[in-house]
Amino acid sequence: HKGEILSVEELDTIFEIIDVLPQETQRFKRSNLIKEINGLYCARFDVDLIFRKQDVEDGRKYVYQIGNE
């Protein structure tokens, strides 16, 4: 789903870490999964797949964009 924007909750659901507590552990697992996915994708296509961006509707939050950076 290139160009798709996902909330933190949507990404955590896809990664199956939505129920992980505490949130610090959830954040750590999300970060590691993104690094691993980006590492594998970058090795093949020479570009990252998942990008973290500031939410335009709420500057305190972040969203994740799939491809098209």
PDB file of C-alpha atoms in Angstrom:
ATOM      1  CA  HIS A   1       0.000   0.000   0.000  1.00  0.00           C
ATOM      2  CA  LYS A   2       2.555   2.551  -1.143  1.00  0.00           C
ATOM      3  CA  GLY A   3       1.955   6.074   0.046  1.00  0.00           C
ATOM      4  CA  GLU A   4      -0.544   4.938   2.687  1.00  0.00           C
ATOM      5  CA  ILE A   5      -0.470   6.787   6.004  1.00  0.00           C
ATOM      6  CA  LEU A   6      -0.959   4.689   9.148  1.00  0.00           C
ATOM      7  CA  SER A   7      -1.517   5.781  12.729  1.00  0.00           C
ATOM      8  CA  VAL A   8       0.612   4.327  15.505  1.00  0.00           C
ATOM      9  CA  GLU A   9      -2.359   2.168  16.532  1.00  0.00           C
ATOM     10  CA  GLU A  10      -2.871   0.841  12.996  1.00  0.00           C
ATOM     11  CA  LEU A  11       0.829  -0.001  12.640  1.00  0.00           C
ATOM     12  CA  ASP A  12       0.898  -1.689  16.060  1.00  0.00           C
ATOM     13  CA  THR A  13      -2.131  -3.775  15.045  1.00  0.00           C
ATOM     14  CA  ILE A  14      -0.383  -4.874  11.838  1.00  0.00           C
ATOM     15  CA  PHE A  15       2.764  -5.719  13.829  1.00  0.00           C
ATOM     16  CA  GLU A  16       0.579  -7.563  16.395  1.00  0.00           C
ATOM     17  CA  ILE A  17       1.998  -5.549  19.302  1.00  0.00           C
ATOM     18  CA  ILE A  18      -1.140  -3.523  20.067  1.00  0.00           C
ATOM     19  CA  ASP A  19      -1.681  -5.349  23.389  1.00  0.00           C
ATOM     20  CA  VAL A  20       1.946  -5.184  24.569  1.00  0.00           C
ATOM     21  CA  LEU A  21       2.404  -3.349  27.865  1.00  0.00           C
ATOM     22  CA  PRO A  22       3.973  -1.116  29.033  1.00  0.00           C
ATOM     23  CA  GLN A  23       3.947   1.418  26.196  1.00  0.00           C
ATOM     24  CA  GLU A  24       7.737   1.775  26.445  1.00  0.00           C
ATOM     25  CA  THR A  25       8.071  -1.902  25.482  1.00  0.00           C
ATOM     26  CA  GLN A  26       5.552  -1.420  22.683  1.00  0.00           C
ATOM     27  CA  ARG A  27       7.534   1.573  21.372  1.00  0.00           C
ATOM     28  CA  PHE A  28      10.792  -0.418  21.541  1.00  0.00           C
ATOM     29  CA  LYS A  29       9.279  -3.368  19.641  1.00  0.00           C
ATOM     30  CA  ARG A  30       7.764  -1.049  17.000  1.00  0.00           C
ATOM     31  CA  SER A  31      11.117   0.674  16.498  1.00  0.00           C
ATOM     32  CA  ASN A  32      12.965  -2.625  16.156  1.00  0.00           C
ATOM     33  CA  LEU A  33      10.429  -4.014  13.680  1.00  0.00           C
ATOM     34  CA  ILE A  34      10.616  -0.862  11.536  1.00  0.00           C
ATOM     35  CA  LYS A  35      14.435  -0.978  11.570  1.00  0.00           C
ATOM     36  CA  GLU A  36      14.406  -4.662  10.593  1.00  0.00           C
ATOM     37  CA  ILE A  37      11.860  -4.163   7.796  1.00  0.00           C
ATOM     38  CA  ASN A  38      13.645  -1.077   6.486  1.00  0.00           C
ATOM     39  CA  GLY A  39      16.986  -2.909   6.611  1.00  0.00           C
ATOM     40  CA  LEU A  40      15.674  -5.820   4.544  1.00  0.00           C
ATOM     41  CA  TYR A  41      13.840  -3.554   2.094  1.00  0.00           C
ATOM     42  CA  CYS A  42      16.810  -1.207   1.736  1.00  0.00           C
ATOM     43  CA  ALA A  43      19.173  -4.098   1.013  1.00  0.00           C
ATOM     44  CA  ARG A  44      17.019  -5.024  -1.968  1.00  0.00           C
ATOM     45  CA  PHE A  45      15.693  -1.678  -3.237  1.00  0.00           C
ATOM     46  CA  ASP A  46      18.213   0.817  -1.776  1.00  0.00           C
ATOM     47  CA  VAL A  47      15.495   2.841  -0.051  1.00  0.00           C
ATOM     48  CA  ASP A  48      13.539   2.591   3.221  1.00  0.00           C
ATOM     49  CA  LEU A  49       9.937   1.378   3.167  1.00  0.00           C
ATOM     50  CA  ILE A  50       8.479   2.891   6.359  1.00  0.00           C
ATOM     51  CA  PHE A  51       8.896   6.555   7.252  1.00  0.00           C
ATOM     52  CA  ARG A  52       7.861   8.299  10.470  1.00  0.00           C
ATOM     53  CA  LYS A  53       6.250  11.705   9.944  1.00  0.00           C
ATOM     54  CA  GLN A  54       4.665  14.274  12.197  1.00  0.00           C
ATOM     55  CA  ASP A  55       0.861  14.157  12.127  1.00  0.00           C
ATOM     56  CA  VAL A  56      -0.405  17.232  10.246  1.00  0.00           C
ATOM     57  CA  GLU A  57      -3.642  17.236  12.294  1.00  0.00           C
ATOM     58  CA  ASP A  58      -1.914  16.931  15.697  1.00  0.00           C
ATOM     59  CA  GLY A  59       1.737  17.988  15.815  1.00  0.00           C
ATOM     60  CA  ARG A  60       2.239  16.093  19.089  1.00  0.00           C
ATOM     61  CA  LYS A  61       1.705  12.750  17.346  1.00  0.00           C
ATOM     62  CA  TYR A  62       3.445  10.778  14.634  1.00  0.00           C
ATOM     63  CA  VAL A  63       2.117   8.739  11.739  1.00  0.00           C
ATOM     64  CA  TYR A  64       3.881   6.237   9.499  1.00  0.00           C
ATOM     65  CA  GLN A  65       4.014   6.425   5.730  1.00  0.00           C
ATOM     66  CA  ILE A  66       4.545   3.301   3.664  1.00  0.00           C
ATOM     67  CA  GLY A  67       6.918   4.108   0.781  1.00  0.00           C
ATOM     68  CA  ASN A  68       7.134   7.241  -1.395  1.00  0.00           C
ATOM     69  CA  GLU A  69       9.401   9.354   0.843  1.00  0.00           C
TER      70      GLU A  69
END
